[in-house]
Amino acid sequence: MTATQSITSHASDEARPLKILIVGAGIGGLTAAIALRNQGHDIQIFEQSHLATETGAAIHLAPNANGLLRRLGIFAEQFGANPMERLTEYNATGEVQRQMNLKEANKRWQHPWLLAHRVDLHRNLKRIATTATKTRDAIPLRTASRVAQVVAETASITLEDGSQFHGDVVLGADGVHSATRHAVPGGQLKAECRGKSAFRFLVSKEAAANDPITAKLVQHPGELSIWYGNDSRIIMYPTSDNTVLNFVLIHPEDESAADCDNSWGQQGNLQKMLQIFDKFDPTILRLLGKAEPQSVKVWKLLDMDIVPQWHHHRLALLGDAAHPFLPHQGQGGAVAIEDAISLAVVLSPGISTTEVPELLRLYHDIRHERATRIQGFSRAIGEDRTDDKQLDIYGFTNFNFGHDEWDNS
Ligand code: FAD
């Protein structure tokens, strides 16, 4: 080796902050940006949308996610998230089947299970990422910047307008319809509709509480209620300081729902929704009838085969790009947050750029099995209910939260 070669290779091996390009400013991408900035790295985020009208309704911040956010100094209670305090399961006709005191369980879990509004969570993650701290610069976030191509070997991305950027690492946090996934071996997979749709909307809790008939369903703060039919279910929980009720109504695939490539924003039809659920308890139907017709959205639930490998050279996937979950356990956001923090642990300060591919492999190795199991639980919980099928739902929940015990009092 010549002296020049030796100096060049030493210079590129030098431990210095990594230049990390993040594709997608969703929950996973923004959390990764904040956590990796804390490790001293130099981050840039590329987001396809304008992020001007961020959408979504409520999202679970289960103890596994909430604890990690707290370690980043993010306390979701400060922007309206409320703790989940009770779980009530009904049959379709409104008889209580089971009730659990989660207030007690929340004391045992290290961190409470919170119900947040996705828009509030997203807005606050974006604010934290794009604000300078005493020791760290604001993270540049380029909106209207759709990434069209990724080269994993050189950690390069090309935007739709042809501009190119090069880094030491590229993180694909570009959600369920990820383009970066295609740059990973075996990642040429597409999320598919597999037979279920969901209506989603919010109702003011005050409107529900002021009606003496529906008031009894909403008396308890932080209560998650589920009405189970055979192939349909109604899920209700409060968010935004217990002022708003979030509804998700799952039912066999609805042709009026958005096509599979347009998952979140399609207008739903309130009357059609009430018709689909007309065999359910009249009290819950009365409450559903309080939805603002314009607020009802409908989408087809997406699932995908397992991505065998989440990393390739200098590229790694996280969140829905790596493992789109069906929504039945509310773990999509939580596991994206876990992935983000794991990347920040693996890409610790002081590593050299040549170590990156091996460290991304390590990230894959420590995360893949856990996420795949949770993906499987989410499928199982969403299956139609039959009397002879007993699912260990609370065993799943313990696994997700990393706890051995479930308080069943
Ligand atoms: P996401 O949060 O989906 O973020 C992916 C981001 O990547 C998006 O901002 C997207 O615009 C961007 N992107 C995609 N392709 C490209 C590209 N080629 N170049 C640049 N950027 C790109 N979950 C719930 O539980 N409740 C909800 O109400 C809810 N609403 C949602 C509304 C929207 C609009 C979205 C996008 C997701 C919603 N989710 C909701 C899903 C939930 O937020 C995610 O499942 C979870 O947080 C995983 O996060 P993620 O970062 O992997 O993906």
JSON list of N, CA, C and O and ligand atoms in Angstrom, two decimals, residues 23-29 46-48 55-59 118 145-147 173-175 200 264 318-320 332-333 336, ligand 1:
[
{"chain": "A", "resi": 23, "resn": "VAL", "atom": "N", "xyz": [-35.41, 9.10, 4.48]},
{"chain": "A", "resi": 23, "resn": "VAL", "atom": "CA", "xyz": [-36.47, 9.22, 3.48]},
{"chain": "A", "resi": 23, "resn": "VAL", "atom": "C", "xyz": [-37.81, 9.05, 4.20]},
{"chain": "A", "resi": 23, "resn": "VAL", "atom": "O", "xyz": [-38.13, 7.96, 4.68]},
{"chain": "A", "resi": 24, "resn": "GLY", "atom": "N", "xyz": [-38.58, 10.14, 4.31]},
{"chain": "A", "resi": 24, "resn": "GLY", "atom": "CA", "xyz": [-39.90, 10.06, 4.95]},
{"chain": "A", "resi": 24, "resn": "GLY", "atom": "C", "xyz": [-39.90, 10.74, 6.31]},
{"chain": "A", "resi": 24, "resn": "GLY", "atom": "O", "xyz": [-39.11, 10.38, 7.19]},
{"chain": "A", "resi": 25, "resn": "ALA", "atom": "N", "xyz": [-40.79, 11.73, 6.47]},
{"chain": "A", "resi": 25, "resn": "ALA", "atom": "CA", "xyz": [-40.92, 12.43, 7.76]},
{"chain": "A", "resi": 25, "resn": "ALA", "atom": "C", "xyz": [-42.23, 12.03, 8.42]},
{"chain": "A", "resi": 25, "resn": "ALA", "atom": "O", "xyz": [-43.05, 12.88, 8.78]},
{"chain": "A", "resi": 26, "resn": "GLY", "atom": "N", "xyz": [-42.44, 10.73, 8.58]},
{"chain": "A", "resi": 26, "resn": "GLY", "atom": "CA", "xyz": [-43.59, 10.24, 9.36]},
{"chain": "A", "resi": 26, "resn": "GLY", "atom": "C", "xyz": [-43.14, 10.05, 10.80]},
{"chain": "A", "resi": 26, "resn": "GLY", "atom": "O", "xyz": [-42.11, 10.60, 11.24]},
{"chain": "A", "resi": 27, "resn": "ILE", "atom": "N", "xyz": [-43.87, 9.22, 11.52]},
{"chain": "A", "resi": 27, "resn": "ILE", "atom": "CA", "xyz": [-43.57, 9.02, 12.95]},
{"chain": "A", "resi": 27, "resn": "ILE", "atom": "C", "xyz": [-42.18, 8.39, 13.10]},
{"chain": "A", "resi": 27, "resn": "ILE", "atom": "O", "xyz": [-41.37, 8.81, 13.93]},
{"chain": "A", "resi": 28, "resn": "GLY", "atom": "N", "xyz": [-41.90, 7.36, 12.28]},
{"chain": "A", "resi": 28, "resn": "GLY", "atom": "CA", "xyz": [-40.61, 6.67, 12.39]},
{"chain": "A", "resi": 28, "resn": "GLY", "atom": "C", "xyz": [-39.44, 7.54, 11.96]},
{"chain": "A", "resi": 28, "resn": "GLY", "atom": "O", "xyz": [-38.41, 7.63, 12.66]},
{"chain": "A", "resi": 29, "resn": "GLY", "atom": "N", "xyz": [-39.58, 8.21, 10.81]},
{"chain": "A", "resi": 29, "resn": "GLY", "atom": "CA", "xyz": [-38.48, 9.02, 10.29]},
{"chain": "A", "resi": 29, "resn": "GLY", "atom": "C", "xyz": [-38.12, 10.17, 11.22]},
{"chain": "A", "resi": 29, "resn": "GLY", "atom": "O", "xyz": [-36.94, 10.45, 11.47]},
{"chain": "A", "resi": 46, "resn": "PHE", "atom": "N", "xyz": [-35.95, 13.94, 3.94]},
{"chain": "A", "resi": 46, "resn": "PHE", "atom": "CA", "xyz": [-36.59, 14.21, 2.64]},
{"chain": "A", "resi": 46, "resn": "PHE", "atom": "C", "xyz": [-38.02, 13.68, 2.71]},
{"chain": "A", "resi": 46, "resn": "PHE", "atom": "O", "xyz": [-38.22, 12.48, 2.94]},
{"chain": "A", "resi": 47, "resn": "GLU", "atom": "N", "xyz": [-38.98, 14.55, 2.50]},
{"chain": "A", "resi": 47, "resn": "GLU", "atom": "CA", "xyz": [-40.40, 14.16, 2.63]},
{"chain": "A", "resi": 47, "resn": "GLU", "atom": "C", "xyz": [-41.13, 14.52, 1.33]},
{"chain": "A", "resi": 47, "resn": "GLU", "atom": "O", "xyz": [-41.02, 15.64, 0.85]},
{"chain": "A", "resi": 48, "resn": "GLN", "atom": "N", "xyz": [-41.91, 13.57, 0.83]},
{"chain": "A", "resi": 48, "resn": "GLN", "atom": "CA", "xyz": [-42.58, 13.80, -0.46]},
{"chain": "A", "resi": 48, "resn": "GLN", "atom": "C", "xyz": [-43.70, 14.84, -0.38]},
{"chain": "A", "resi": 48, "resn": "GLN", "atom": "O", "xyz": [-43.92, 15.58, -1.32]},
{"chain": "A", "resi": 55, "resn": "THR", "atom": "N", "xyz": [-52.64, 14.43, 8.40]},
{"chain": "A", "resi": 55, "resn": "THR", "atom": "CA", "xyz": [-53.94, 13.84, 8.76]},
{"chain": "A", "resi": 55, "resn": "THR", "atom": "C", "xyz": [-53.75, 12.69, 9.74]},
{"chain": "A", "resi": 55, "resn": "THR", "atom": "O", "xyz": [-52.64, 12.37, 10.14]},
{"chain": "A", "resi": 56, "resn": "GLY", "atom": "N", "xyz": [-54.85, 12.07, 10.06]},
{"chain": "A", "resi": 56, "resn": "GLY", "atom": "CA", "xyz": [-54.83, 10.94, 10.98]},
{"chain": "A", "resi": 56, "resn": "GLY", "atom": "C", "xyz": [-55.75, 11.22, 12.14]},
{"chain": "A", "resi": 56, "resn": "GLY", "atom": "O", "xyz": [-56.17, 12.35, 12.36]},
{"chain": "A", "resi": 57, "resn": "ALA", "atom": "N", "xyz": [-56.06, 10.16, 12.84]},
{"chain": "A", "resi": 57, "resn": "ALA", "atom": "CA", "xyz": [-56.91, 10.30, 14.03]},
{"chain": "A", "resi": 57, "resn": "ALA", "atom": "C", "xyz": [-56.07, 9.84, 15.22]},
{"chain": "A", "resi": 57, "resn": "ALA", "atom": "O", "xyz": [-54.90, 10.19, 15.30]},
{"chain": "A", "resi": 58, "resn": "ALA", "atom": "N", "xyz": [-56.66, 9.07, 16.10]},
{"chain": "A", "resi": 58, "resn": "ALA", "atom": "CA", "xyz": [-55.89, 8.70, 17.30]},
{"chain": "A", "resi": 58, "resn": "ALA", "atom": "C", "xyz": [-54.90, 7.58, 17.02]},
{"chain": "A", "resi": 58, "resn": "ALA", "atom": "O", "xyz": [-55.08, 6.80, 16.08]},
{"chain": "A", "resi": 59, "resn": "ILE", "atom": "N", "xyz": [-53.86, 7.53, 17.82]},
{"chain": "A", "resi": 59, "resn": "ILE", "atom": "CA", "xyz": [-52.82, 6.51, 17.65]},
{"chain": "A", "resi": 59, "resn": "ILE", "atom": "C", "xyz": [-52.40, 6.06, 19.05]},
{"chain": "A", "resi": 59, "resn": "ILE", "atom": "O", "xyz": [-52.34, 6.87, 19.98]},
{"chain": "A", "resi": 118, "resn": "ARG", "atom": "N", "xyz": [-52.78, 11.51, 16.39]},
{"chain": "A", "resi": 118, "resn": "ARG", "atom": "CA", "xyz": [-51.61, 11.40, 15.50]},
{"chain": "A", "resi": 118, "resn": "ARG", "atom": "C", "xyz": [-51.12, 12.76, 15.02]},
{"chain": "A", "resi": 118, "resn": "ARG", "atom": "O", "xyz": [-49.92, 12.98, 14.89]},
{"chain": "A", "resi": 145, "resn": "SER", "atom": "N", "xyz": [-40.26, 16.73, -1.61]},
{"chain": "A", "resi": 145, "resn": "SER", "atom": "CA", "xyz": [-39.01, 16.13, -2.12]},
{"chain": "A", "resi": 145, "resn": "SER", "atom": "C", "xyz": [-39.18, 14.62, -2.16]},
{"chain": "A", "resi": 145, "resn": "SER", "atom": "O", "xyz": [-38.78, 13.90, -1.23]},
{"chain": "A", "resi": 146, "resn": "ARG", "atom": "N", "xyz": [-39.80, 14.18, -3.21]},
{"chain": "A", "resi": 146, "resn": "ARG", "atom": "CA", "xyz": [-40.04, 12.73, -3.32]},
{"chain": "A", "resi": 146, "resn": "ARG", "atom": "C", "xyz": [-38.77, 12.03, -3.78]},
{"chain": "A", "resi": 146, "resn": "ARG", "atom": "O", "xyz": [-38.18, 12.39, -4.80]},
{"chain": "A", "resi": 147, "resn": "VAL", "atom": "N", "xyz": [-38.37, 11.03, -3.02]},
{"chain": "A", "resi": 147, "resn": "VAL", "atom": "CA", "xyz": [-37.18, 10.27, -3.39]},
{"chain": "A", "resi": 147, "resn": "VAL", "atom": "C", "xyz": [-37.57, 9.23, -4.43]},
{"chain": "A", "resi": 147, "resn": "VAL", "atom": "O", "xyz": [-38.49, 8.42, -4.21]},
{"chain": "A", "resi": 173, "resn": "ALA", "atom": "N", "xyz": [-37.67, 5.38, 5.70]},
{"chain": "A", "resi": 173, "resn": "ALA", "atom": "CA", "xyz": [-38.80, 5.49, 6.64]},
{"chain": "A", "resi": 173, "resn": "ALA", "atom": "C", "xyz": [-39.99, 6.00, 5.85]},
{"chain": "A", "resi": 173, "resn": "ALA", "atom": "O", "xyz": [-40.73, 6.88, 6.30]},
{"chain": "A", "resi": 174, "resn": "ASP", "atom": "N", "xyz": [-40.17, 5.45, 4.65]},
{"chain": "A", "resi": 174, "resn": "ASP", "atom": "CA", "xyz": [-41.15, 6.01, 3.73]},
{"chain": "A", "resi": 174, "resn": "ASP", "atom": "C", "xyz": [-42.46, 5.24, 3.69]},
{"chain": "A", "resi": 174, "resn": "ASP", "atom": "O", "xyz": [-43.17, 5.25, 2.69]},
{"chain": "A", "resi": 175, "resn": "GLY", "atom": "N", "xyz": [-42.80, 4.59, 4.81]},
{"chain": "A", "resi": 175, "resn": "GLY", "atom": "CA", "xyz": [-44.15, 4.11, 5.02]},
{"chain": "A", "resi": 175, "resn": "GLY", "atom": "C", "xyz": [-44.52, 2.87, 4.23]},
{"chain": "A", "resi": 175, "resn": "GLY", "atom": "O", "xyz": [-43.69, 2.22, 3.58]},
{"chain": "A", "resi": 200, "resn": "ARG", "atom": "N", "xyz": [-63.18, 5.38, 9.80]},
{"chain": "A", "resi": 200, "resn": "ARG", "atom": "CA", "xyz": [-62.44, 6.06, 10.87]},
{"chain": "A", "resi": 200, "resn": "ARG", "atom": "C", "xyz": [-62.98, 7.48, 10.98]},
{"chain": "A", "resi": 200, "resn": "ARG", "atom": "O", "xyz": [-63.17, 8.16, 9.97]},
{"chain": "A", "resi": 264, "resn": "TRP", "atom": "N", "xyz": [-55.30, 6.39, 3.25]},
{"chain": "A", "resi": 264, "resn": "TRP", "atom": "CA", "xyz": [-55.79, 7.07, 4.46]},
{"chain": "A", "resi": 264, "resn": "TRP", "atom": "C", "xyz": [-56.94, 8.06, 4.30]},
{"chain": "A", "resi": 264, "resn": "TRP", "atom": "O", "xyz": [-57.69, 8.28, 5.24]},
{"chain": "A", "resi": 318, "resn": "LEU", "atom": "N", "xyz": [-37.07, 1.09, 8.19]},
{"chain": "A", "resi": 318, "resn": "LEU", "atom": "CA", "xyz": [-37.70, 1.08, 9.50]},
{"chain": "A", "resi": 318, "resn": "LEU", "atom": "C", "xyz": [-39.18, 1.37, 9.37]},
{"chain": "A", "resi": 318, "resn": "LEU", "atom": "O", "xyz": [-39.64, 1.87, 8.33]},
{"chain": "A", "resi": 319, "resn": "GLY", "atom": "N", "xyz": [-39.92, 1.06, 10.44]},
{"chain": "A", "resi": 319, "resn": "GLY", "atom": "CA", "xyz": [-41.36, 1.34, 10.48]},
{"chain": "A", "resi": 319, "resn": "GLY", "atom": "C", "xyz": [-42.13, 0.58, 9.40]},
{"chain": "A", "resi": 319, "resn": "GLY", "atom": "O", "xyz": [-41.77, -0.54, 9.03]},
{"chain": "A", "resi": 320, "resn": "ASP", "atom": "N", "xyz": [-43.19, 1.22, 8.92]},
{"chain": "A", "resi": 320, "resn": "ASP", "atom": "CA", "xyz": [-44.06, 0.54, 7.95]},
{"chain": "A", "resi": 320, "resn": "ASP", "atom": "C", "xyz": [-43.33, 0.14, 6.67]},
{"chain": "A", "resi": 320, "resn": "ASP", "atom": "O", "xyz": [-43.77, -0.78, 5.98]},
{"chain": "A", "resi": 332, "resn": "GLY", "atom": "N", "xyz": [-48.35, -0.13, 15.09]},
{"chain": "A", "resi": 332, "resn": "GLY", "atom": "CA", "xyz": [-47.58, 0.37, 13.94]},
{"chain": "A", "resi": 332, "resn": "GLY", "atom": "C", "xyz": [-46.65, 1.51, 14.31]},
{"chain": "A", "resi": 332, "resn": "GLY", "atom": "O", "xyz": [-45.45, 1.47, 14.01]},
{"chain": "A", "resi": 333, "resn": "GLY", "atom": "N", "xyz": [-47.20, 2.51, 14.98]},
{"chain": "A", "resi": 333, "resn": "GLY", "atom": "CA", "xyz": [-46.38, 3.65, 15.38]},
{"chain": "A", "resi": 333, "resn": "GLY", "atom": "C", "xyz": [-45.36, 3.25, 16.43]},
{"chain": "A", "resi": 333, "resn": "GLY", "atom": "O", "xyz": [-44.19, 3.67, 16.39]},
{"chain": "A", "resi": 336, "resn": "ALA", "atom": "N", "xyz": [-42.41, 1.39, 14.98]},
{"chain": "A", "resi": 336, "resn": "ALA", "atom": "CA", "xyz": [-41.58, 2.33, 14.20]},
{"chain": "A", "resi": 336, "resn": "ALA", "atom": "C", "xyz": [-40.69, 3.13, 15.16]},
{"chain": "A", "resi": 336, "resn": "ALA", "atom": "O", "xyz": [-39.51, 3.38, 14.87]},
{"chain": "B", "resi": 1, "resn": "FAD", "atom": "P1", "xyz": [-45.58, 6.94, 8.13]},
{"chain": "B", "resi": 1, "resn": "FAD", "atom": "O1", "xyz": [-45.94, 7.61, 9.41]},
{"chain": "B", "resi": 1, "resn": "FAD", "atom": "O2", "xyz": [-46.67, 6.48, 7.24]},
{"chain": "B", "resi": 1, "resn": "FAD", "atom": "O3", "xyz": [-44.61, 7.96, 7.35]},
{"chain": "B", "resi": 1, "resn": "FAD", "atom": "C1", "xyz": [-44.08, 7.72, 6.07]},
{"chain": "B", "resi": 1, "resn": "FAD", "atom": "C2", "xyz": [-43.72, 9.07, 5.46]},
{"chain": "B", "resi": 1, "resn": "FAD", "atom": "O4", "xyz": [-42.92, 8.87, 4.30]},
{"chain": "B", "resi": 1, "resn": "FAD", "atom": "C3", "xyz": [-44.93, 9.87, 5.03]},
{"chain": "B", "resi": 1, "resn": "FAD", "atom": "O5", "xyz": [-44.84, 11.18, 5.54]},
{"chain": "B", "resi": 1, "resn": "FAD", "atom": "C4", "xyz": [-44.84, 9.85, 3.51]},
{"chain": "B", "resi": 1, "resn": "FAD", "atom": "O6", "xyz": [-45.39, 11.01, 2.91]},
{"chain": "B", "resi": 1, "resn": "FAD", "atom": "C5", "xyz": [-43.34, 9.76, 3.29]},
{"chain": "B", "resi": 1, "resn": "FAD", "atom": "N1", "xyz": [-42.93, 9.20, 1.99]},
{"chain": "B", "resi": 1, "resn": "FAD", "atom": "C6", "xyz": [-43.45, 8.12, 1.36]},
{"chain": "B", "resi": 1, "resn": "FAD", "atom": "N2", "xyz": [-42.80, 7.87, 0.22]},
{"chain": "B", "resi": 1, "resn": "FAD", "atom": "C7", "xyz": [-41.83, 8.82, 0.11]},
{"chain": "B", "resi": 1, "resn": "FAD", "atom": "C8", "xyz": [-40.81, 9.08, -0.85]},
{"chain": "B", "resi": 1, "resn": "FAD", "atom": "N3", "xyz": [-40.65, 8.31, -1.94]},
{"chain": "B", "resi": 1, "resn": "FAD", "atom": "N4", "xyz": [-39.99, 10.14, -0.66]},
{"chain": "B", "resi": 1, "resn": "FAD", "atom": "C9", "xyz": [-40.13, 10.94, 0.45]},
{"chain": "B", "resi": 1, "resn": "FAD", "atom": "N5", "xyz": [-41.08, 10.72, 1.40]},
{"chain": "B", "resi": 1, "resn": "FAD", "atom": "C10", "xyz": [-41.91, 9.67, 1.23]},
{"chain": "B", "resi": 1, "resn": "FAD", "atom": "N6", "xyz": [-51.98, 5.24, 12.32]},
{"chain": "B", "resi": 1, "resn": "FAD", "atom": "C11", "xyz": [-52.91, 5.19, 13.28]},
{"chain": "B", "resi": 1, "resn": "FAD", "atom": "O7", "xyz": [-52.79, 4.35, 14.17]},
{"chain": "B", "resi": 1, "resn": "FAD", "atom": "N7", "xyz": [-53.95, 6.07, 13.31]},
{"chain": "B", "resi": 1, "resn": "FAD", "atom": "C12", "xyz": [-54.11, 7.03, 12.35]},
{"chain": "B", "resi": 1, "resn": "FAD", "atom": "O8", "xyz": [-55.06, 7.79, 12.39]},
{"chain": "B", "resi": 1, "resn": "FAD", "atom": "C13", "xyz": [-53.14, 7.10, 11.32]},
{"chain": "B", "resi": 1, "resn": "FAD", "atom": "N8", "xyz": [-53.24, 8.04, 10.36]},
{"chain": "B", "resi": 1, "resn": "FAD", "atom": "C14", "xyz": [-52.28, 8.14, 9.41]},
{"chain": "B", "resi": 1, "resn": "FAD", "atom": "C15", "xyz": [-52.37, 9.17, 8.46]},
{"chain": "B", "resi": 1, "resn": "FAD", "atom": "C16", "xyz": [-51.37, 9.29, 7.49]},
{"chain": "B", "resi": 1, "resn": "FAD", "atom": "C17", "xyz": [-51.49, 10.41, 6.48]},
{"chain": "B", "resi": 1, "resn": "FAD", "atom": "C18", "xyz": [-50.27, 8.40, 7.47]},
{"chain": "B", "resi": 1, "resn": "FAD", "atom": "C19", "xyz": [-49.16, 8.58, 6.42]},
{"chain": "B", "resi": 1, "resn": "FAD", "atom": "C20", "xyz": [-50.18, 7.37, 8.41]},
{"chain": "B", "resi": 1, "resn": "FAD", "atom": "C21", "xyz": [-51.17, 7.23, 9.39]},
{"chain": "B", "resi": 1, "resn": "FAD", "atom": "N9", "xyz": [-51.13, 6.23, 10.36]},
{"chain": "B", "resi": 1, "resn": "FAD", "atom": "C22", "xyz": [-52.07, 6.17, 11.34]},
{"chain": "B", "resi": 1, "resn": "FAD", "atom": "C23", "xyz": [-50.10, 5.19, 10.31]},
{"chain": "B", "resi": 1, "resn": "FAD", "atom": "C24", "xyz": [-49.06, 5.37, 11.33]},
{"chain": "B", "resi": 1, "resn": "FAD", "atom": "O9", "xyz": [-48.73, 6.72, 11.48]},
{"chain": "B", "resi": 1, "resn": "FAD", "atom": "C25", "xyz": [-47.86, 4.54, 10.83]},
{"chain": "B", "resi": 1, "resn": "FAD", "atom": "O10", "xyz": [-48.29, 3.21, 10.69]},
{"chain": "B", "resi": 1, "resn": "FAD", "atom": "C26", "xyz": [-46.76, 4.45, 11.82]},
{"chain": "B", "resi": 1, "resn": "FAD", "atom": "O11", "xyz": [-46.60, 5.59, 12.55]},
{"chain": "B", "resi": 1, "resn": "FAD", "atom": "C27", "xyz": [-45.46, 4.04, 11.12]},
{"chain": "B", "resi": 1, "resn": "FAD", "atom": "O12", "xyz": [-44.71, 5.19, 10.83]},
{"chain": "B", "resi": 1, "resn": "FAD", "atom": "P2", "xyz": [-43.74, 5.31, 9.59]},
{"chain": "B", "resi": 1, "resn": "FAD", "atom": "O13", "xyz": [-42.86, 6.47, 9.90]},
{"chain": "B", "resi": 1, "resn": "FAD", "atom": "O14", "xyz": [-43.13, 4.01, 9.27]},
{"chain": "B", "resi": 1, "resn": "FAD", "atom": "O15", "xyz": [-44.67, 5.66, 8.38]}
]
